[in-house]
PDB file of C-alpha atoms in Angstrom:
ATOM      1  CA  LYS V   1      30.380  -3.306   2.869  1.00  0.00           C
ATOM      2  CA  ALA V   2      27.693  -1.629   4.937  1.00  0.00           C
ATOM      3  CA  GLY V   3      26.754   1.873   3.881  1.00  0.00           C
ATOM      4  CA  VAL V   4      26.553   5.021   5.926  1.00  0.00           C
ATOM      5  CA  THR V   5      24.088   4.682   8.779  1.00  0.00           C
ATOM      6  CA  GLN V   6      22.353   7.504  10.594  1.00  0.00           C
ATOM      7  CA  THR V   7      20.315   7.372  13.769  1.00  0.00           C
ATOM      8  CA  PRO V   8      17.662   8.175  14.553  1.00  0.00           C
ATOM      9  CA  ARG V   9      15.849   8.350  11.205  1.00  0.00           C
ATOM     10  CA  TYR V  10      13.093  10.609  12.530  1.00  0.00           C
ATOM     11  CA  LEU V  11      12.991  12.999  15.430  1.00  0.00           C
ATOM     12  CA  ILE V  12      10.461  15.473  16.780  1.00  0.00           C
ATOM     13  CA  LYS V  13      11.671  18.134  19.192  1.00  0.00           C
ATOM     14  CA  THR V  14      10.277  21.269  20.752  1.00  0.00           C
ATOM     15  CA  ARG V  15      11.670  24.764  20.222  1.00  0.00           C
ATOM     16  CA  GLY V  16      14.424  25.504  22.713  1.00  0.00           C
ATOM     17  CA  GLN V  17      15.465  21.885  23.199  1.00  0.00           C
ATOM     18  CA  GLN V  18      18.708  20.393  21.981  1.00  0.00           C
ATOM     19  CA  VAL V  19      19.267  17.353  19.792  1.00  0.00           C
ATOM     20  CA  THR V  20      22.102  14.963  18.969  1.00  0.00           C
ATOM     21  CA  LEU V  21      22.285  13.061  15.690  1.00  0.00           C
ATOM     22  CA  SER V  22      24.628  10.172  15.004  1.00  0.00           C
ATOM     23  CA  CYS V  23      26.425   8.964  11.899  1.00  0.00           C
ATOM     24  CA  SER V  24      28.489   5.832  11.333  1.00  0.00           C
ATOM     25  CA  PRO V  25      30.615   6.058   8.179  1.00  0.00           C
ATOM     26  CA  ILE V  26      31.512   3.279   5.798  1.00  0.00           C
ATOM     27  CA  SER V  27      34.178   1.026   7.277  1.00  0.00           C
ATOM     28  CA  GLY V  28      37.609   2.440   6.497  1.00  0.00           C
ATOM     29  CA  HIS V  29      36.351   5.953   5.801  1.00  0.00           C
ATOM     30  CA  ARG V  30      37.874   8.582   8.016  1.00  0.00           C
ATOM     31  CA  SER V  31      36.052  11.702   6.888  1.00  0.00           C
ATOM     32  CA  VAL V  32      32.496  12.574   7.843  1.00  0.00           C
ATOM     33  CA  SER V  33      30.663  15.606   6.497  1.00  0.00           C
ATOM     34  CA  TRP V  34      27.272  16.911   7.534  1.00  0.00           C
ATOM     35  CA  TYR V  35      24.723  18.687   5.364  1.00  0.00           C
ATOM     36  CA  GLN V  36      21.346  20.276   6.031  1.00  0.00           C
ATOM     37  CA  GLN V  37      18.618  19.891   3.411  1.00  0.00           C
ATOM     38  CA  THR V  38      15.543  22.135   3.441  1.00  0.00           C
ATOM     39  CA  PRO V  39      13.006  22.919   0.691  1.00  0.00           C
ATOM     40  CA  GLY V  40      13.927  26.583   0.736  1.00  0.00           C
ATOM     41  CA  GLN V  41      17.718  26.535   0.998  1.00  0.00           C
ATOM     42  CA  GLY V  42      18.444  23.159  -0.552  1.00  0.00           C
ATOM     43  CA  LEU V  43      21.550  21.300   0.546  1.00  0.00           C
ATOM     44  CA  GLN V  44      24.002  23.258   2.643  1.00  0.00           C
ATOM     45  CA  PHE V  45      27.334  22.170   4.068  1.00  0.00           C
ATOM     46  CA  LEU V  46      27.577  22.218   7.862  1.00  0.00           C
ATOM     47  CA  PHE V  47      31.018  20.848   8.697  1.00  0.00           C
ATOM     48  CA  GLU V  48      33.513  18.111   8.017  1.00  0.00           C
ATOM     49  CA  TYR V  49      35.507  15.984  10.455  1.00  0.00           C
ATOM     50  CA  PHE V  50      38.643  14.020   9.729  1.00  0.00           C
ATOM     51  CA  SER V  51      40.601  12.048  12.313  1.00  0.00           C
ATOM     52  CA  GLU V  52      38.580  13.525  15.189  1.00  0.00           C
ATOM     53  CA  THR V  53      39.299  17.118  14.093  1.00  0.00           C
ATOM     54  CA  GLN V  54      36.959  19.590  12.477  1.00  0.00           C
ATOM     55  CA  ARG V  55      38.600  20.295   9.168  1.00  0.00           C
ATOM     56  CA  ASN V  56      36.067  22.606   7.558  1.00  0.00           C
ATOM     57  CA  LYS V  57      32.965  24.489   8.570  1.00  0.00           C
ATOM     58  CA  GLY V  58      30.088  25.990   6.648  1.00  0.00           C
ATOM     59  CA  ASN V  59      28.199  29.159   7.398  1.00  0.00           C
ATOM     60  CA  PHE V  60      25.988  28.066  10.286  1.00  0.00           C
ATOM     61  CA  PRO V  61      25.597  29.582  13.769  1.00  0.00           C
ATOM     62  CA  GLY V  62      27.467  28.235  16.761  1.00  0.00           C
ATOM     63  CA  ARG V  63      24.347  26.354  17.904  1.00  0.00           C
ATOM     64  CA  PHE V  64      25.406  23.716  15.408  1.00  0.00           C
ATOM     65  CA  SER V  65      28.362  21.666  16.556  1.00  0.00           C
ATOM     66  CA  GLY V  66      29.800  18.252  16.025  1.00  0.00           C
ATOM     67  CA  ARG V  67      32.481  15.835  16.960  1.00  0.00           C
ATOM     68  CA  GLN V  68      34.133  12.697  15.723  1.00  0.00           C
ATOM     69  CA  PHE V  69      35.269   9.723  17.720  1.00  0.00           C
ATOM     70  CA  SER V  70      38.356   7.568  17.309  1.00  0.00           C
ATOM     71  CA  ASN V  71      36.309   4.963  15.407  1.00  0.00           C
ATOM     72  CA  SER V  72      35.302   7.704  12.915  1.00  0.00           C
ATOM     73  CA  ARG V  73      31.694   7.770  14.075  1.00  0.00           C
ATOM     74  CA  SER V  74      30.404  11.307  14.254  1.00  0.00           C
ATOM     75  CA  GLU V  75      27.713  13.173  16.122  1.00  0.00           C
ATOM     76  CA  MET V  76      26.235  16.559  15.461  1.00  0.00           C
ATOM     77  CA  ASN V  77      24.444  18.616  18.061  1.00  0.00           C
ATOM     78  CA  VAL V  78      21.994  21.453  17.669  1.00  0.00           C
ATOM     79  CA  SER V  79      21.255  23.469  20.776  1.00  0.00           C
ATOM     80  CA  THR V  80      18.357  25.850  21.444  1.00  0.00           C
ATOM     81  CA  LEU V  81      16.348  24.505  18.537  1.00  0.00           C
ATOM     82  CA  GLU V  82      14.436  26.903  16.320  1.00  0.00           C
ATOM     83  CA  LEU V  83      11.549  26.159  13.976  1.00  0.00           C
ATOM     84  CA  GLY V  84      13.852  26.844  11.040  1.00  0.00           C
ATOM     85  CA  ASP V  85      16.097  23.958  12.071  1.00  0.00           C
ATOM     86  CA  SER V  86      13.476  21.526  10.799  1.00  0.00           C
ATOM     87  CA  ALA V  87      15.248  19.729   7.992  1.00  0.00           C
ATOM     88  CA  LEU V  88      16.742  16.529   6.708  1.00  0.00           C
ATOM     89  CA  TYR V  89      20.272  16.196   8.082  1.00  0.00           C
ATOM     90  CA  LEU V  90      22.535  14.163   5.872  1.00  0.00           C
ATOM     91  CA  CYS V  91      25.850  12.656   6.735  1.00  0.00           C
ATOM     92  CA  ALA V  92      28.422  11.751   4.081  1.00  0.00           C
ATOM     93  CA  SER V  93      31.533   9.674   4.470  1.00  0.00           C
ATOM     94  CA  SER V  94      34.660   9.496   2.369  1.00  0.00           C
ATOM     95  CA  LEU V  95      38.181   8.173   2.615  1.00  0.00           C
ATOM     96  CA  GLY V  96      39.273  11.709   3.324  1.00  0.00           C
ATOM     97  CA  GLU V  97      43.004  11.349   2.883  1.00  0.00           C
ATOM     98  CA  ARG V  98      43.031  14.764   1.266  1.00  0.00           C
ATOM     99  CA  PHE V  99      40.104  17.088   1.265  1.00  0.00           C
ATOM    100  CA  PRO V 100      38.062  16.619  -0.666  1.00  0.00           C
ATOM    101  CA  SER V 101      38.118  12.986  -1.360  1.00  0.00           C
ATOM    102  CA  TYR V 102      36.312  12.829  -4.654  1.00  0.00           C
ATOM    103  CA  GLU V 103      33.761  10.235  -3.622  1.00  0.00           C
ATOM    104  CA  GLN V 104      31.344  11.110  -0.848  1.00  0.00           C
ATOM    105  CA  TYR V 105      28.708   8.569   0.114  1.00  0.00           C
ATOM    106  CA  PHE V 106      25.579   9.744   1.863  1.00  0.00           C
ATOM    107  CA  GLY V 107      23.451   8.130   4.529  1.00  0.00           C
ATOM    108  CA  PRO V 108      19.634   8.110   4.466  1.00  0.00           C
ATOM    109  CA  GLY V 109      19.424  11.162   6.695  1.00  0.00           C
ATOM    110  CA  THR V 110      17.703  12.108   9.929  1.00  0.00           C
ATOM    111  CA  ARG V 111      14.435  13.972   9.513  1.00  0.00           C
ATOM    112  CA  LEU V 112      14.230  16.541  12.327  1.00  0.00           C
ATOM    113  CA  THR V 113      10.952  18.320  12.994  1.00  0.00           C
ATOM    114  CA  VAL V 114      10.914  21.186  15.468  1.00  0.00           C
ATOM    115  CA  THR V 115       7.502  22.195  16.853  1.00  0.00           C
TER     116      THR V 115
ATOM    117  CA  GLY Z   1      30.236  32.817  -3.341  1.00  0.00           C
ATOM    118  CA  GLU Z   2      29.978  29.775  -5.511  1.00  0.00           C
ATOM    119  CA  ASP Z   3      26.649  29.033  -7.154  1.00  0.00           C
ATOM    120  CA  VAL Z   4      25.238  26.021  -8.974  1.00  0.00           C
ATOM    121  CA  GLU Z   5      22.123  26.365 -11.128  1.00  0.00           C
ATOM    122  CA  GLN Z   6      19.803  23.706 -12.473  1.00  0.00           C
ATOM    123  CA  SER Z   7      16.353  23.783 -14.011  1.00  0.00           C
ATOM    124  CA  LEU Z   8      13.726  22.495 -11.590  1.00  0.00           C
ATOM    125  CA  PHE Z   9      11.863  20.018 -13.790  1.00  0.00           C
ATOM    126  CA  LEU Z  10      12.483  17.789 -16.790  1.00  0.00           C
ATOM    127  CA  SER Z  11       9.836  15.567 -18.348  1.00  0.00           C
ATOM    128  CA  VAL Z  12      10.780  12.792 -20.776  1.00  0.00           C
ATOM    129  CA  ARG Z  13       9.110   9.772 -22.317  1.00  0.00           C
ATOM    130  CA  GLU Z  14      10.119   6.316 -21.174  1.00  0.00           C
ATOM    131  CA  GLY Z  15      12.804   4.974 -23.489  1.00  0.00           C
ATOM    132  CA  ASP Z  16      14.025   8.408 -24.583  1.00  0.00           C
ATOM    133  CA  SER Z  17      17.264  10.015 -23.422  1.00  0.00           C
ATOM    134  CA  SER Z  18      17.190  12.525 -20.579  1.00  0.00           C
ATOM    135  CA  VAL Z  19      19.626  15.405 -20.490  1.00  0.00           C
ATOM    136  CA  ILE Z  20      19.932  17.312 -17.231  1.00  0.00           C
ATOM    137  CA  ASN Z  21      21.925  20.522 -17.350  1.00  0.00           C
ATOM    138  CA  CYS Z  22      23.853  22.421 -14.716  1.00  0.00           C
ATOM    139  CA  THR Z  23      25.909  25.595 -14.655  1.00  0.00           C
ATOM    140  CA  TYR Z  24      28.357  26.637 -11.991  1.00  0.00           C
ATOM    141  CA  THR Z  25      30.307  29.772 -11.233  1.00  0.00           C
ATOM    142  CA  ASP Z  26      33.436  28.639  -9.405  1.00  0.00           C
ATOM    143  CA  SER Z  27      36.249  28.605 -11.937  1.00  0.00           C
ATOM    144  CA  SER Z  28      38.452  26.742  -9.465  1.00  0.00           C
ATOM    145  CA  SER Z  29      36.118  23.732  -9.302  1.00  0.00           C
ATOM    146  CA  THR Z  30      38.081  20.527  -9.043  1.00  0.00           C
ATOM    147  CA  TYR Z  31      35.418  17.834  -9.101  1.00  0.00           C
ATOM    148  CA  LEU Z  32      31.837  17.917 -10.334  1.00  0.00           C
ATOM    149  CA  TYR Z  33      29.282  15.367  -9.238  1.00  0.00           C
ATOM    150  CA  TRP Z  34      25.856  14.030 -10.023  1.00  0.00           C
ATOM    151  CA  TYR Z  35      23.723  12.666  -7.218  1.00  0.00           C
ATOM    152  CA  LYS Z  36      20.283  11.048  -7.323  1.00  0.00           C
ATOM    153  CA  GLN Z  37      17.705  11.336  -4.557  1.00  0.00           C
ATOM    154  CA  GLU Z  38      14.581   9.217  -4.455  1.00  0.00           C
ATOM    155  CA  PRO Z  39      11.667  10.118  -2.148  1.00  0.00           C
ATOM    156  CA  GLY Z  40      12.487   9.621   1.510  1.00  0.00           C
ATOM    157  CA  ALA Z  41      16.054   8.610   0.783  1.00  0.00           C
ATOM    158  CA  GLY Z  42      19.514  10.087   1.034  1.00  0.00           C
ATOM    159  CA  LEU Z  43      21.727  10.987  -1.899  1.00  0.00           C
ATOM    160  CA  GLN Z  44      23.147   8.329  -4.173  1.00  0.00           C
ATOM    161  CA  LEU Z  45      26.410   9.178  -5.935  1.00  0.00           C
ATOM    162  CA  LEU Z  46      25.858   8.465  -9.627  1.00  0.00           C
ATOM    163  CA  THR Z  47      29.073   9.676 -11.163  1.00  0.00           C
ATOM    164  CA  TYR Z  48      31.643  12.426 -10.990  1.00  0.00           C
ATOM    165  CA  ILE Z  49      34.124  14.059 -13.318  1.00  0.00           C
ATOM    166  CA  PHE Z  50      37.421  15.709 -12.687  1.00  0.00           C
ATOM    167  CA  SER Z  51      37.665  19.238 -14.021  1.00  0.00           C
ATOM    168  CA  ASN Z  52      40.381  18.414 -16.553  1.00  0.00           C
ATOM    169  CA  MET Z  53      38.116  15.907 -18.330  1.00  0.00           C
ATOM    170  CA  ASP Z  54      35.578  16.646 -21.062  1.00  0.00           C
ATOM    171  CA  MET Z  55      33.487  13.516 -20.916  1.00  0.00           C
ATOM    172  CA  LYS Z  56      32.900  10.454 -18.822  1.00  0.00           C
ATOM    173  CA  GLN Z  57      30.700   7.503 -19.692  1.00  0.00           C
ATOM    174  CA  ASP Z  58      29.407   4.921 -17.256  1.00  0.00           C
ATOM    175  CA  GLN Z  59      26.855   2.462 -18.671  1.00  0.00           C
ATOM    176  CA  ARG Z  60      23.688   4.502 -19.391  1.00  0.00           C
ATOM    177  CA  LEU Z  61      25.180   7.682 -17.967  1.00  0.00           C
ATOM    178  CA  THR Z  62      27.252  10.194 -19.912  1.00  0.00           C
ATOM    179  CA  VAL Z  63      28.660  13.310 -18.302  1.00  0.00           C
ATOM    180  CA  LEU Z  64      29.795  16.209 -20.469  1.00  0.00           C
ATOM    181  CA  LEU Z  65      31.819  19.102 -19.096  1.00  0.00           C
ATOM    182  CA  ASN Z  66      32.393  22.401 -20.867  1.00  0.00           C
ATOM    183  CA  LYS Z  67      34.833  24.093 -18.580  1.00  0.00           C
ATOM    184  CA  LYS Z  68      34.982  27.287 -20.638  1.00  0.00           C
ATOM    185  CA  ASP Z  69      31.229  27.826 -20.252  1.00  0.00           C
ATOM    186  CA  LYS Z  70      31.132  26.203 -16.791  1.00  0.00           C
ATOM    187  CA  HIS Z  71      28.416  23.865 -18.019  1.00  0.00           C
ATOM    188  CA  LEU Z  72      27.877  20.290 -16.928  1.00  0.00           C
ATOM    189  CA  SER Z  73      25.318  17.857 -18.270  1.00  0.00           C
ATOM    190  CA  LEU Z  74      24.135  14.376 -17.399  1.00  0.00           C
ATOM    191  CA  ARG Z  75      22.642  12.234 -20.134  1.00  0.00           C
ATOM    192  CA  ILE Z  76      20.658   9.161 -19.167  1.00  0.00           C
ATOM    193  CA  ALA Z  77      20.126   6.820 -22.103  1.00  0.00           C
ATOM    194  CA  ASP Z  78      16.952   4.728 -22.430  1.00  0.00           C
ATOM    195  CA  THR Z  79      15.246   6.419 -19.472  1.00  0.00           C
ATOM    196  CA  GLN Z  80      13.211   4.043 -17.313  1.00  0.00           C
ATOM    197  CA  THR Z  81      10.532   4.622 -14.689  1.00  0.00           C
ATOM    198  CA  GLY Z  82      13.106   3.763 -12.023  1.00  0.00           C
ATOM    199  CA  ASP Z  83      15.076   6.834 -13.076  1.00  0.00           C
ATOM    200  CA  SER Z  84      12.326   9.059 -11.709  1.00  0.00           C
ATOM    201  CA  ALA Z  85      14.013  11.064  -8.940  1.00  0.00           C
ATOM    202  CA  ILE Z  86      15.636  14.397  -8.142  1.00  0.00           C
ATOM    203  CA  TYR Z  87      19.085  14.830  -9.669  1.00  0.00           C
ATOM    204  CA  PHE Z  88      21.577  17.119  -7.993  1.00  0.00           C
ATOM    205  CA  CYS Z  89      24.606  18.652  -9.552  1.00  0.00           C
ATOM    206  CA  ALA Z  90      27.380  19.510  -7.094  1.00  0.00           C
ATOM    207  CA  GLU Z  91      30.808  20.994  -7.325  1.00  0.00           C
ATOM    208  CA  LYS Z  92      33.865  21.030  -5.148  1.00  0.00           C
ATOM    209  CA  GLY Z  93      35.630  24.330  -5.467  1.00  0.00           C
ATOM    210  CA  GLY Z  94      39.163  25.244  -4.729  1.00  0.00           C
ATOM    211  CA  GLY Z  95      38.270  26.390  -1.235  1.00  0.00           C
ATOM    212  CA  ALA Z  96      37.977  24.179   1.770  1.00  0.00           C
ATOM    213  CA  ASP Z  97      34.212  24.192   2.158  1.00  0.00           C
ATOM    214  CA  GLY Z  98      32.166  21.118   1.366  1.00  0.00           C
ATOM    215  CA  LEU Z  99      30.225  20.423  -1.780  1.00  0.00           C
ATOM    216  CA  THR Z 100      28.042  23.165  -3.262  1.00  0.00           C
ATOM    217  CA  PHE Z 101      24.797  21.721  -4.586  1.00  0.00           C
ATOM    218  CA  GLY Z 102      22.246  22.927  -7.089  1.00  0.00           C
ATOM    219  CA  LYS Z 103      18.594  22.928  -6.093  1.00  0.00           C
ATOM    220  CA  GLY Z 104      17.991  19.694  -7.982  1.00  0.00           C
ATOM    221  CA  THR Z 105      16.130  18.725 -11.146  1.00  0.00           C
ATOM    222  CA  HIS Z 106      12.970  16.645 -10.805  1.00  0.00           C
ATOM    223  CA  LEU Z 107      13.033  14.057 -13.592  1.00  0.00           C
ATOM    224  CA  ILE Z 108       9.503  13.017 -14.548  1.00  0.00           C
ATOM    225  CA  ILE Z 109       9.010   9.974 -16.732  1.00  0.00           C
ATOM    226  CA  GLN Z 110       5.988   9.809 -19.008  1.00  0.00           C
ATOM    227  CA  PRO Z 111       4.788   6.345 -20.044  1.00  0.00           C
TER     228      PRO Z 111
END
């Protein structure tokens, strides 16, 4: 089975721009969660989608949003980028029948640099 | 809110056992996890334990859970150079938010 894939792997954006990151979960997995990883704050939960609905949300501003498609692929969007948004964005997939599914599998991440 | 604490570094000799410790504060934790992250890579799920278990063994990995003290440990037997990585402890609390991670323990292997 293919693992979780994330595109693009690296991205450089300018302050004020917006960005869209994509995640394809493991085949058969219906839940996708997003996390932000920075040296200062570590790993922080952004949100989780299950069956095209946002099921849970972490403590991030409204500039961070996401969606999930009928094939379980997910995108997250960050608008009006700030320097502090520079981070590794990780996507995790799980079966998701009941939150939380106890096995979450992570993709390699998208490294976003904001200049 | 919930908090997960780990020491930042652990140095062990190749062939010895490594023990990585973690403490957490959420008494309603349901699952506790250990993830491994190598440079430039995402997180690899190593093992997990349900909160009503005391121990779980999986090949070279042994997880011990002391629920009373909210202490979790990961023991890696016969540590190899390929085990060099950052190890994250994470917990899933009773609330609906995602996993809460520790800051990670850098495991350094000495030849």
